[in-house]
């Protein structure tokens, strides 16, 4: 039976006392990003700049919700939301700390041992920790529960063998949180999975091999584990509960504003290029996307508000990600329809052409990473009660 | 929505669900008016949602108006309740006394010259339920609200695709019953009509989703329910997203109107209203396409409920401006603000 309430997005208004924070972040970004080209800004959360991440951390804007006793700032999820939407809309290079801030940090704070929290959370809050997510494998993509990389309990820890793939930033990250099989005998493939927190610099036998994506850049990797010995305390959370933990982790991925804001630079560039030469049809098409942006922001805010109120807006979050994804994937095509300038590689053409060239190529990944659109829509269908 | 608004929403759902079914809608398309249901709606104060309590109204905000208009859309209510709500608000905003009886809303701006003196002479197009109106309300190019008598008018009956009356009304030296300057743009009726139609589209879209989920869950082919097929599930997910986006932005526009009005010197509710109607009208295409696709042939018949909704959606998409017109306005706003200021504008 369809529950309409799970598809409603109650209006959420930011508390007025968050306005100063927004102003501070804007001022900081205006200064820090002054010399970043539009192209670099269009890398968005693929933009890697450890120096920027460190500066953001120094302002207290990374790991904001982590407890103070672990170097965090004990601030609300809403305060973090303000910072995140501002950095994304500005196209700040948040890639270095992105995963740690969004999902790894909160997960460690929730599930980690005291030692794990003390060692890692302060580094995350300083913006100095870069995390990779070891989920997909060569033969396990959308069917994530079929992962085969094994972690075998041995006398002095866990012995890991297997291969992870599409692991973003594994070649630069300090840590990886990996989903590994700890029990192959279990009847259900969902049971027998566990998560591990791996210090990539301390453990031997882990080799990332960068895979160039279609843009020619190498941000993701195939990571092979050959008799990699993890210390006994590398287990994150409980043995055998990896699936449940991963599902909760992926919910973090779906709930933020990133799914409609990573192409925002293209929309702003397109608007500027059209200025003074837009036909009525072009205005109408741009306007329709602006209406989408307004709708998506209201929806995304609503999800943030529901989370803040302790509700479970998982269906609404999936809907926002689905719609946001289509919004972002439409923009490059629309830009080419409205403006005759050809997309260009870095170093040629004007800014608009470079941004377009970059985002045309990145767009296919938007509906793949963090779960494909097909999986996402399956989740929505389940929420509608038809699965 | 607060508790009272949730109660209003629930009670409207029960009321309309009990009052309106396929046979009723079929009959109303033939006779075009039902005094009995109209009277019951008026008794409940549905036409006076936005009129203050001291004037005998519900004293509600535009959020309450949204809830009523959305319910009208969801149940395909074949009566001009959103129009009556608008008439009540316009009348009070202009400082005029509330007027009983069915109000005919004139969608287009009236040339000031046509209502010079105490008589009106002009022709108004596409007046919702014009033939049943007991008086007419419109705005002039000088932002003057005029209330026109029913005497000395001629109605040429026309209808939209859902056979809702959309009549051509000729005013031939028609008495002007009242007039007053109002702090609204001359096109105020178009803005507010667009907002109400957006809410109705959100309601009809909700009903399309409900019907589609129900039908595909019950209908079996190849030995299982249609809803078990991934191809159907993906379409239902898309339908749900389209509905939710319209619902959210239409509600946001109503709240913006409550907070900032339509004629403030600074940022008023125009951006949100334009976004709502642009999004709502654009969403009609996927909503109607998917609903019909998953229903198969039965949804294409007059004997099944879906068409009462989809024919309204196709009509409402264009009424008070389609997505092209509102998109053009938004595009102009965006270009005027410039790329660098767009985010600031969206978050203001």
XYZ file of C-alpha atoms in Angstrom:
735
model
C 0.000 0.000 0.000
C 1.387 3.359 -1.024
C 2.260 5.578 1.911
C 2.061 9.116 0.573
C 3.751 10.606 3.606
C 6.990 8.889 2.661
C 6.916 10.860 -0.611
C 6.140 14.250 0.879
C 8.877 16.795 1.455
C 7.806 19.072 4.305
C 9.217 22.547 3.978
C 12.305 23.082 6.050
C 13.580 26.516 6.891
C 17.111 26.883 8.199
C 17.215 28.330 11.691
C 18.170 31.995 11.361
C 21.187 31.514 13.596
C 22.910 29.572 10.812
C 23.089 32.646 8.576
C 26.386 33.893 10.068
C 28.004 30.515 9.382
C 26.900 30.666 5.746
C 28.299 34.173 5.432
C 31.612 33.094 6.948
C 31.925 30.136 4.592
C 31.139 32.337 1.590
C 33.745 34.829 2.595
C 36.327 32.097 3.107
C 35.544 30.519 -0.259
C 35.613 33.842 -2.091
C 39.172 34.321 -0.869
C 40.434 30.772 -1.197
C 38.971 30.090 -4.618
C 39.777 33.416 -6.186
C 42.489 31.974 -8.381
C 40.782 28.690 -9.230
C 39.664 28.500 -12.837
C 36.081 27.498 -13.667
C 37.487 24.243 -15.065
C 39.111 23.351 -11.755
C 35.903 24.277 -9.977
C 33.965 21.933 -12.214
C 35.926 18.950 -10.859
C 33.857 19.420 -7.729
C 34.206 16.478 -5.416
C 36.746 14.926 -7.766
C 38.924 17.966 -7.201
C 41.838 16.974 -4.991
C 43.648 19.634 -3.019
C 45.048 18.531 0.374
C 46.036 22.106 1.147
C 42.475 23.337 0.683
C 41.125 20.457 2.797
C 43.607 21.330 5.558
C 42.540 24.981 5.498
C 38.872 24.026 5.634
C 39.705 21.751 8.564
C 41.527 24.570 10.309
C 38.327 26.601 10.139
C 36.485 23.749 11.846
C 34.488 22.827 8.752
C 35.543 19.218 8.309
C 34.296 16.504 10.640
C 31.946 19.093 12.071
C 29.570 16.600 13.640
C 32.296 14.428 15.201
C 32.495 14.513 19.004
C 34.798 17.119 20.506
C 36.734 14.591 22.534
C 38.001 13.130 19.259
C 38.995 16.427 17.709
C 35.616 17.021 16.115
C 33.452 20.059 16.615
C 30.241 18.625 18.010
C 28.203 20.713 15.604
C 24.845 19.829 14.151
C 24.157 18.023 10.906
C 22.448 21.217 9.735
C 25.594 23.248 10.266
C 27.490 20.690 8.235
C 24.808 20.879 5.570
C 25.322 24.628 5.222
C 29.070 24.173 4.738
C 28.628 21.312 2.294
C 26.163 23.089 0.032
C 28.308 26.207 0.014
C 31.535 24.401 -0.895
C 29.788 22.368 -3.581
C 27.963 25.301 -5.150
C 31.264 27.178 -5.287
C 33.020 24.199 -6.868
C 35.619 23.974 -4.117
C 38.054 21.032 -4.398
C 36.707 18.881 -1.599
C 37.769 15.486 -2.956
C 40.629 14.872 -0.555
C 38.514 14.918 2.587
C 35.106 14.253 1.021
C 34.619 10.567 1.829
C 36.139 10.901 5.295
C 33.882 13.837 6.128
C 30.708 12.428 4.658
C 30.711 8.782 5.620
C 33.905 7.296 7.057
C 34.187 9.698 9.982
C 30.563 9.311 11.147
C 30.849 5.540 10.714
C 34.006 5.300 12.799
C 32.447 7.535 15.438
C 29.463 5.192 15.574
C 31.096 1.786 15.217
C 34.819 2.215 15.868
C 36.808 1.043 18.833
C 38.171 3.601 21.264
C 41.622 3.226 19.699
C 40.294 3.679 16.163
C 38.434 6.802 17.210
C 41.409 8.312 18.985
C 43.821 7.609 16.154
C 41.742 8.611 13.171
C 38.957 11.035 14.009
C 41.272 13.938 14.920
C 43.033 13.602 11.554
C 39.666 13.580 9.758
C 38.587 16.736 11.570
C 41.841 18.439 10.588
C 41.037 17.675 6.939
C 44.171 15.545 6.714
C 42.632 12.112 6.274
C 41.818 10.797 2.836
C 39.605 7.721 2.737
C 38.925 5.175 0.022
C 35.897 2.889 -0.056
C 36.598 -0.736 -0.885
C 33.263 -2.066 -2.000
C 33.050 -3.066 -5.697
C 35.049 -5.963 -7.097
C 35.733 -7.085 -10.662
C 32.796 -9.474 -10.415
C 30.686 -7.612 -7.873
C 29.226 -4.333 -8.968
C 25.561 -3.656 -8.320
C 25.351 -7.143 -6.801
C 27.487 -5.951 -3.950
C 26.657 -8.826 -1.627
C 28.580 -11.189 -3.889
C 31.990 -9.812 -2.865
C 34.646 -12.484 -2.703
C 37.736 -10.760 -1.300
C 38.410 -12.761 1.838
C 39.592 -11.770 5.266
C 40.689 -14.929 7.017
C 41.187 -14.920 10.750
C 44.791 -15.947 11.534
C 46.844 -15.975 14.705
C 48.093 -12.393 14.379
C 45.163 -10.717 12.670
C 43.299 -11.021 9.369
C 44.822 -12.251 6.134
C 43.267 -10.598 3.108
C 43.340 -11.862 -0.477
C 41.377 -10.613 -3.449
C 40.758 -7.565 -5.591
C 38.731 -4.382 -5.197
C 37.968 -2.122 -8.133
C 36.741 1.415 -8.935
C 38.282 2.417 -5.635
C 38.449 6.188 -5.833
C 41.720 7.688 -4.575
C 43.119 4.386 -3.274
C 46.521 5.518 -4.597
C 46.465 8.627 -2.412
C 44.311 7.685 0.534
C 45.579 7.104 4.053
C 42.825 4.685 4.859
C 40.371 2.363 3.251
C 37.169 0.990 4.674
C 36.674 -2.304 2.897
C 33.801 -4.753 2.755
C 35.329 -8.228 2.997
C 34.062 -11.771 3.294
C 34.857 -13.267 6.671
C 32.642 -16.340 6.378
C 32.156 -18.210 3.112
C 30.188 -21.039 4.655
C 27.139 -18.963 5.455
C 23.985 -19.814 3.472
C 23.121 -16.215 2.848
C 25.657 -14.184 0.916
C 24.620 -11.141 2.948
C 25.813 -12.773 6.133
C 29.501 -13.469 6.416
C 30.531 -9.954 5.344
C 32.456 -7.597 7.612
C 33.939 -4.139 7.312
C 37.597 -3.378 7.967
C 39.388 -0.145 8.617
C 42.731 -0.444 6.852
C 45.747 1.806 7.321
C 47.005 1.760 3.754
C 50.491 2.917 4.688
C 51.061 0.384 7.443
C 49.775 -2.764 5.773
C 51.930 -4.584 3.246
C 50.529 -6.536 0.329
C 48.066 -3.940 -0.899
C 48.768 -2.593 -4.382
C 46.612 0.020 -6.043
C 46.828 0.183 -9.799
C 45.368 3.416 -11.123
C 42.768 3.025 -13.840
C 42.467 5.949 -16.165
C 38.889 7.037 -16.652
C 37.581 8.216 -20.006
C 38.807 11.754 -19.342
C 42.354 10.387 -19.231
C 42.711 11.191 -15.546
C 43.359 8.521 -12.978
C 41.274 8.892 -9.858
C 40.098 5.352 -9.401
C 41.979 2.114 -8.984
C 42.078 -1.594 -9.019
C 43.451 -2.632 -5.640
C 44.912 -6.080 -5.173
C 45.353 -7.686 -1.781
C 47.993 -10.418 -1.688
C 48.399 -11.967 1.755
C 47.830 -8.539 3.257
C 47.960 -8.966 7.011
C 45.632 -6.649 8.906
C 46.085 -6.237 12.659
C 43.406 -7.897 14.828
C 41.815 -4.559 15.644
C 41.240 -3.622 11.988
C 37.680 -4.936 12.168
C 35.193 -2.048 12.025
C 31.977 -2.705 13.855
C 30.905 -6.293 14.262
C 32.016 -9.380 12.438
C 29.268 -10.576 10.100
C 27.383 -7.295 10.124
C 29.182 -5.717 7.188
C 26.144 -5.737 4.934
C 23.957 -3.922 7.415
C 26.722 -1.403 8.089
C 27.317 -0.791 4.389
C 23.636 -0.170 3.742
C 23.637 2.458 6.478
C 26.809 3.945 4.992
C 25.288 4.206 1.525
C 22.354 6.071 3.042
C 24.837 8.853 3.932
C 25.764 8.968 0.261
C 22.202 9.532 -0.790
C 21.153 12.148 1.688
C 23.332 15.145 0.853
C 23.101 18.033 -1.632
C 25.985 16.719 -3.739
C 23.752 14.909 -6.158
C 22.377 18.058 -7.684
C 25.251 20.465 -7.075
C 28.253 18.877 -8.746
C 27.381 20.406 -12.139
C 26.373 23.761 -10.744
C 29.406 25.496 -12.238
C 28.220 24.508 -15.705
C 24.798 26.054 -15.095
C 26.372 29.320 -13.978
C 28.795 29.321 -16.922
C 25.997 28.599 -19.354
C 23.946 31.476 -17.987
C 26.840 33.863 -18.450
C 27.577 32.671 -21.968
C 23.925 33.125 -22.948
C 23.695 36.624 -21.546
C 22.652 39.067 -24.239
C 22.125 36.433 -26.908
C 19.493 34.066 -25.600
C 16.433 33.345 -27.711
C 13.051 32.929 -26.025
C 13.405 29.172 -26.424
C 16.845 29.190 -24.851
C 15.541 31.265 -21.940
C 12.666 28.838 -21.452
C 15.006 25.860 -21.390
C 17.456 27.462 -18.998
C 14.526 28.612 -16.894
C 13.162 25.079 -16.675
C 16.504 23.923 -15.267
C 16.519 26.826 -12.821
C 13.064 25.647 -11.704
C 14.556 22.200 -11.232
C 17.384 23.649 -9.167
C 14.853 25.445 -6.970
C 12.782 22.275 -6.599
C 15.805 20.129 -5.806
C 17.115 22.532 -3.211
C 13.757 22.537 -1.448
C 13.679 18.747 -1.542
C 17.262 18.374 -0.353
C 16.675 20.831 2.493
C 13.573 18.939 3.472
C 15.581 15.705 3.740
C 18.146 17.493 5.913
C 15.350 18.790 8.102
C 13.782 15.359 8.479
C 17.152 13.828 9.392
C 17.625 16.591 11.919
C 14.242 15.805 13.432
C 15.254 12.187 13.890
C 13.012 10.873 11.104
C 14.016 8.357 8.460
C 13.636 10.025 5.051
C 15.367 7.210 3.166
C 12.777 7.128 0.381
C 12.814 10.894 -0.034
C 16.635 10.874 -0.106
C 16.637 8.291 -2.884
C 14.130 10.353 -4.860
C 16.320 13.463 -4.562
C 19.371 11.559 -5.725
C 17.487 10.123 -8.695
C 16.103 13.508 -9.753
C 19.371 15.315 -9.022
C 21.237 12.846 -11.157
C 18.973 13.426 -14.139
C 19.267 17.168 -13.639
C 23.053 16.999 -13.761
C 23.172 14.634 -16.681
C 20.814 16.805 -18.739
C 22.839 19.996 -18.388
C 25.797 19.207 -20.679
C 23.463 18.149 -23.498
C 21.313 21.217 -23.013
C 24.385 23.447 -23.073
C 25.430 21.995 -26.417
C 21.922 22.463 -27.736
C 21.820 26.146 -26.795
C 25.363 27.343 -27.427
C 27.414 26.637 -30.520
C 30.773 26.676 -28.714
C 32.404 23.258 -28.870
C 33.474 21.433 -25.734
C 37.202 21.717 -25.174
C 40.011 20.037 -23.281
C 41.980 21.835 -20.604
C 44.212 24.498 -22.084
C 42.090 25.321 -25.115
C 38.976 27.381 -25.712
C 37.312 29.629 -23.189
C 36.388 28.668 -19.633
C 32.871 27.663 -20.611
C 34.167 25.256 -23.236
C 36.545 23.597 -20.785
C 33.902 23.231 -18.107
C 31.517 21.756 -20.656
C 34.211 19.420 -21.983
C 34.926 18.189 -18.490
C 31.336 17.679 -17.411
C 30.177 16.021 -20.632
C 32.770 13.385 -19.895
C 32.124 13.115 -16.159
C 28.345 12.985 -16.441
C 28.006 9.248 -17.130
C 29.606 8.493 -13.763
C 26.946 10.438 -11.857
C 24.404 7.657 -12.207
C 26.925 4.905 -11.497
C 28.915 5.718 -8.416
C 27.477 5.151 -4.989
C 24.974 2.751 -6.563
C 23.581 2.770 -10.088
C 20.391 4.509 -11.023
C 18.765 1.125 -11.579
C 19.557 0.062 -8.011
C 18.404 3.453 -6.745
C 15.097 3.181 -8.565
C 14.674 -0.303 -7.178
C 14.988 1.227 -3.726
C 12.349 3.814 -4.629
C 10.072 1.082 -5.970
C 10.427 -0.767 -2.680
C 9.420 2.419 -0.915
C 6.341 2.582 -3.127
C 5.436 -0.874 -1.885
C 5.785 -2.655 -5.226
C 8.904 -4.671 -4.370
C 2.266 20.980 7.720
C 1.096 21.382 11.270
C -1.504 19.195 12.924
C -4.479 21.311 11.909
C -3.288 21.308 8.296
C -2.872 17.540 8.341
C -6.414 17.221 9.695
C -7.688 19.532 6.950
C -5.897 17.428 4.336
C -7.281 14.161 5.732
C -10.819 15.421 6.098
C -10.835 16.803 2.545
C -9.626 13.432 1.277
C -12.473 11.655 3.046
C -15.044 14.209 1.953
C -14.085 14.157 -1.726
C -13.511 10.394 -1.815
C -17.049 9.905 -0.472
C -18.581 12.459 -2.823
C -16.847 11.817 -6.116
C -16.531 8.692 -8.181
C -16.393 7.712 -11.817
C -20.164 7.844 -12.347
C -20.308 11.273 -10.749
C -17.511 12.667 -12.897
C -19.079 11.184 -16.003
C -22.424 12.820 -15.203
C -20.799 16.162 -14.380
C -19.100 16.256 -17.769
C -22.590 16.247 -19.251
C -24.372 18.674 -16.935
C -21.264 20.771 -15.978
C -22.573 21.858 -12.579
C -23.709 20.273 -9.325
C -25.359 22.694 -6.956
C -25.574 20.120 -4.192
C -21.825 19.462 -3.947
C -21.048 23.128 -4.485
C -23.301 24.061 -1.561
C -21.657 21.492 0.675
C -18.203 22.816 -0.217
C -19.320 26.387 0.457
C -20.913 25.363 3.768
C -17.532 23.960 4.823
C -15.931 27.268 3.974
C -13.743 25.843 1.199
C -14.252 28.896 -0.975
C -13.239 31.240 1.820
C -10.003 29.573 2.884
C -8.021 32.796 2.513
C -10.679 35.179 3.796
C -10.109 36.395 7.323
C -12.268 35.079 10.127
C -13.704 38.528 10.860
C -15.101 38.496 7.310
C -16.562 35.039 7.829
C -13.733 33.078 6.231
C -11.360 30.335 7.372
C -8.536 32.801 7.986
C -6.068 30.419 6.400
C -2.716 31.001 4.719
C -1.700 30.089 1.174
C -0.499 26.788 2.604
C -4.118 25.966 3.475
C -5.110 27.116 -0.009
C -2.461 24.731 -1.368
C -3.930 21.865 0.635
C -7.454 22.531 -0.661
C -6.378 23.057 -4.278
C -4.217 19.928 -4.200
C -7.146 17.908 -2.862
C -9.319 19.336 -5.664
C -6.729 18.072 -8.140
C -6.352 14.684 -6.515
C -10.078 13.978 -6.652
C -10.686 15.773 -9.961
C -13.295 17.930 -8.212
C -15.388 19.345 -11.083
C -16.091 22.680 -9.397
C -14.233 26.030 -9.348
C -13.132 25.861 -5.730
C -9.564 27.110 -6.360
C -11.049 29.971 -8.371
C -13.438 30.801 -5.539
C -10.528 30.834 -3.076
C -8.669 33.221 -5.362
C -11.721 35.470 -5.718
C -12.100 35.677 -1.945
C -8.470 36.600 -1.466
C -8.483 39.206 -4.264
C -11.650 40.814 -2.934
C -10.357 41.132 0.595
C -6.885 42.223 -0.523
C -8.542 45.038 -2.464
C -10.395 46.050 0.685
C -13.793 45.158 -0.747
C -16.570 43.366 1.101
C -16.744 39.607 0.498
C -19.344 38.650 -2.053
C -21.463 35.515 -1.928
C -22.056 33.418 -4.995
C -19.969 31.733 -7.666
C -17.154 34.002 -8.809
C -15.959 33.960 -12.389
C -12.224 34.637 -12.504
C -11.043 36.502 -15.591
C -7.618 35.036 -16.454
C -6.460 37.879 -18.721
C -5.687 41.482 -17.799
C -8.575 43.854 -18.572
C -7.777 46.999 -20.558
C -8.488 49.965 -18.300
C -10.474 51.637 -21.094
C -12.887 48.689 -21.162
C -14.059 49.412 -17.625
C -14.074 53.214 -17.760
C -17.126 54.714 -16.077
C -19.597 52.404 -14.383
C -20.066 49.928 -17.209
C -17.786 47.290 -18.704
C -17.591 46.390 -22.377
C -15.119 43.752 -23.526
C -14.741 40.033 -24.108
C -12.978 37.684 -21.723
C -11.592 34.356 -22.928
C -11.380 31.002 -21.164
C -13.266 31.982 -18.038
C -13.451 28.939 -15.737
C -17.107 27.988 -15.172
C -18.033 31.390 -16.620
C -21.556 30.287 -17.542
C -22.255 29.500 -13.864
C -20.706 32.645 -12.417
C -22.882 35.033 -10.452
C -20.315 37.798 -10.739
C -16.894 38.209 -12.337
C -13.572 39.379 -10.943
C -10.548 40.625 -12.836
C -7.593 42.982 -12.720
C -7.015 45.920 -15.033
C -3.782 47.126 -16.583
C -3.766 49.741 -13.789
C -3.930 47.040 -11.099
C -7.499 47.863 -10.272
C -9.707 45.027 -9.123
C -13.130 45.149 -10.748
C -16.193 43.153 -9.793
C -18.626 42.819 -12.675
C -22.270 41.907 -12.654
C -23.732 38.949 -14.420
C -26.326 41.150 -16.090
C -25.642 42.157 -19.687
C -23.237 39.300 -20.298
C -23.290 36.574 -22.908
C -21.525 33.272 -22.482
C -20.248 31.252 -25.393
C -19.728 27.880 -23.814
C -16.349 26.269 -24.322
C -14.417 23.722 -22.325
C -10.966 22.362 -21.701
C -9.999 18.775 -22.541
C -11.509 17.585 -19.253
C -14.785 19.249 -20.245
C -14.433 21.765 -17.432
C -16.209 24.940 -18.603
C -13.825 27.557 -20.000
C -16.258 30.035 -21.460
C -15.976 33.125 -23.573
C -17.834 35.898 -21.766
C -18.959 39.060 -23.548
C -19.561 42.015 -21.288
C -21.942 44.434 -22.990
C -22.287 47.576 -20.891
C -22.249 45.339 -17.853
C -22.658 47.119 -14.492
C -19.468 47.384 -12.441
C -20.440 46.345 -8.944
C -17.255 47.386 -7.169
C -13.724 48.487 -7.918
C -10.586 49.236 -5.937
C -6.875 49.629 -6.507
C -4.917 46.671 -5.251
C -1.225 46.270 -4.455
C -0.636 43.568 -7.048
C 0.909 43.445 -10.498
C -1.673 43.819 -13.280
C -0.943 40.187 -14.144
C -1.706 39.138 -10.566
C -4.515 36.778 -11.582
C -2.150 34.952 -13.900
C 0.477 34.525 -11.155
C -2.012 33.323 -8.566
C -3.912 31.171 -11.040
C -0.625 29.564 -12.033
C 0.097 28.819 -8.395
C -3.305 27.223 -7.819
C -3.039 25.143 -11.001
C 0.402 23.956 -9.813
C -1.193 22.705 -6.607
C -3.961 21.015 -8.594
C -1.359 19.379 -10.849
C 0.433 18.107 -7.739
C -2.860 16.606 -6.574
C -3.758 14.978 -9.880
C -0.191 13.648 -10.142
C -0.572 12.103 -6.700
C -3.741 10.354 -7.819
C -2.040 9.142 -11.025
C 0.714 7.586 -8.936
C -1.772 6.012 -6.553
C -3.776 4.519 -9.418
C -0.643 3.302 -11.192
C 0.761 1.606 -8.098
C -2.587 -0.001 -7.341
C -3.235 -1.166 -10.865
C 0.226 -2.631 -11.482
C 0.109 -4.405 -8.119
C -3.189 -6.095 -8.955
C -2.869 -6.786 -12.650
C -1.084 -10.043 -13.466
C 0.664 -10.941 -16.704
C 3.148 -13.736 -17.400
C 2.119 -15.238 -14.063
C 3.022 -12.314 -11.817
C 1.919 -8.813 -10.911
C 3.041 -6.142 -13.356
C 4.694 -4.320 -10.469
C 7.096 -7.246 -10.109
C 8.740 -6.367 -13.411
C 11.798 -4.189 -13.110
C 10.799 -2.214 -16.199
C 7.527 -1.244 -14.488
C 9.238 -0.484 -11.166
C 11.664 1.896 -12.851
C 8.792 3.773 -14.457
C 6.868 4.020 -11.200
C 9.988 5.411 -9.517
C 10.239 8.086 -12.215
C 6.558 8.909 -11.815
C 6.959 9.247 -8.044
C 9.904 11.613 -8.500
C 8.038 13.819 -10.949
C 5.064 14.033 -8.598
C 7.224 14.780 -5.565
C 9.144 17.548 -7.315
C 5.921 19.340 -8.271
C 4.410 18.900 -4.834
C 7.494 20.293 -3.115
C 7.978 23.385 -5.248
C 4.253 24.225 -5.340
C 4.127 24.091 -1.554
C 7.311 26.160 -1.322
C 5.741 28.768 -3.604
C 2.650 29.025 -1.383
C 4.838 29.518 1.666
C 6.906 32.127 -0.176
C 3.704 33.949 -1.043
C 2.621 33.938 2.599
C 5.978 35.336 3.640
C 6.866 37.758 0.906
C 3.744 38.564 -1.087
C 3.588 39.260 -4.791
C 4.392 42.934 -5.000
C 7.221 43.677 -2.659
C 10.029 45.966 -3.677
C 12.626 43.345 -2.866
C 12.457 39.614 -3.385
C 8.825 38.501 -3.483
C 7.274 35.138 -4.327
C 7.387 35.486 -8.134
C 10.465 33.320 -8.558
C 8.969 30.474 -6.548
C 5.584 30.721 -8.262
C 7.179 30.730 -11.717
C 9.333 27.763 -10.681
C 6.259 25.910 -9.440
C 4.207 26.346 -12.608
C 7.176 25.733 -14.878
C 8.048 22.519 -13.039
C 4.404 21.430 -12.741
C 3.608 21.984 -16.407
C 6.803 20.275 -17.527
C 6.090 17.310 -15.247
C 2.704 16.706 -16.872
C 4.409 14.983 -19.792
C 6.203 12.206 -17.846
C 3.355 11.858 -15.360
C 0.679 11.288 -17.993
C 2.942 9.245 -20.260
C 4.023 6.827 -17.550
C 0.581 6.514 -15.965
C -0.947 5.560 -19.283
C 1.932 3.290 -20.241
C 1.762 1.153 -17.106
C -2.038 0.944 -17.306
C -2.086 -0.423 -20.828
C -5.306 -0.218 -22.830
C -7.652 0.041 -19.851
C -6.248 3.455 -18.937
C -7.133 4.700 -22.401
C -10.813 3.951 -21.914
C -13.481 6.317 -20.703
C -14.656 3.594 -18.313
C -11.541 3.843 -16.159
C -10.634 6.649 -13.708
C -7.217 7.602 -15.077
C -8.500 9.757 -17.932
C -10.346 12.111 -15.586
C -6.932 12.958 -14.172
C -4.787 12.975 -17.284
C -7.198 15.126 -19.316
C -7.133 17.651 -16.485
C -3.328 17.538 -16.354
C -3.068 18.180 -20.087
C -5.436 21.141 -19.727
C -3.936 22.620 -16.558
C -0.449 22.409 -18.063
C -1.351 25.297 -20.386
C -3.807 27.227 -18.216
C -2.307 30.377 -16.673
C 0.814 29.735 -18.721
C 2.708 26.609 -19.765
C 6.263 25.674 -18.857
C 7.656 27.570 -21.848
C 6.220 30.881 -20.717
C 7.229 30.498 -17.076
C 10.593 29.077 -18.049
C 11.245 32.143 -20.153
C 10.544 34.344 -17.141
C 12.914 32.265 -15.011
C 15.552 32.328 -17.717
C 15.365 36.103 -17.771
C 15.733 36.233 -14.000
C 18.735 33.914 -14.136
C 20.487 35.901 -16.865
C 19.773 39.135 -15.107
C 21.210 37.835 -11.846
C 24.177 36.327 -13.653
C 25.910 33.023 -13.019
C 27.924 34.261 -10.062
C 24.822 35.340 -8.198
C 22.571 32.398 -9.036
C 23.364 30.391 -5.920
C 22.938 33.427 -3.709
C 19.573 34.055 -5.353
C 18.415 30.457 -4.936
C 19.322 30.463 -1.265
C 17.988 33.935 -0.445
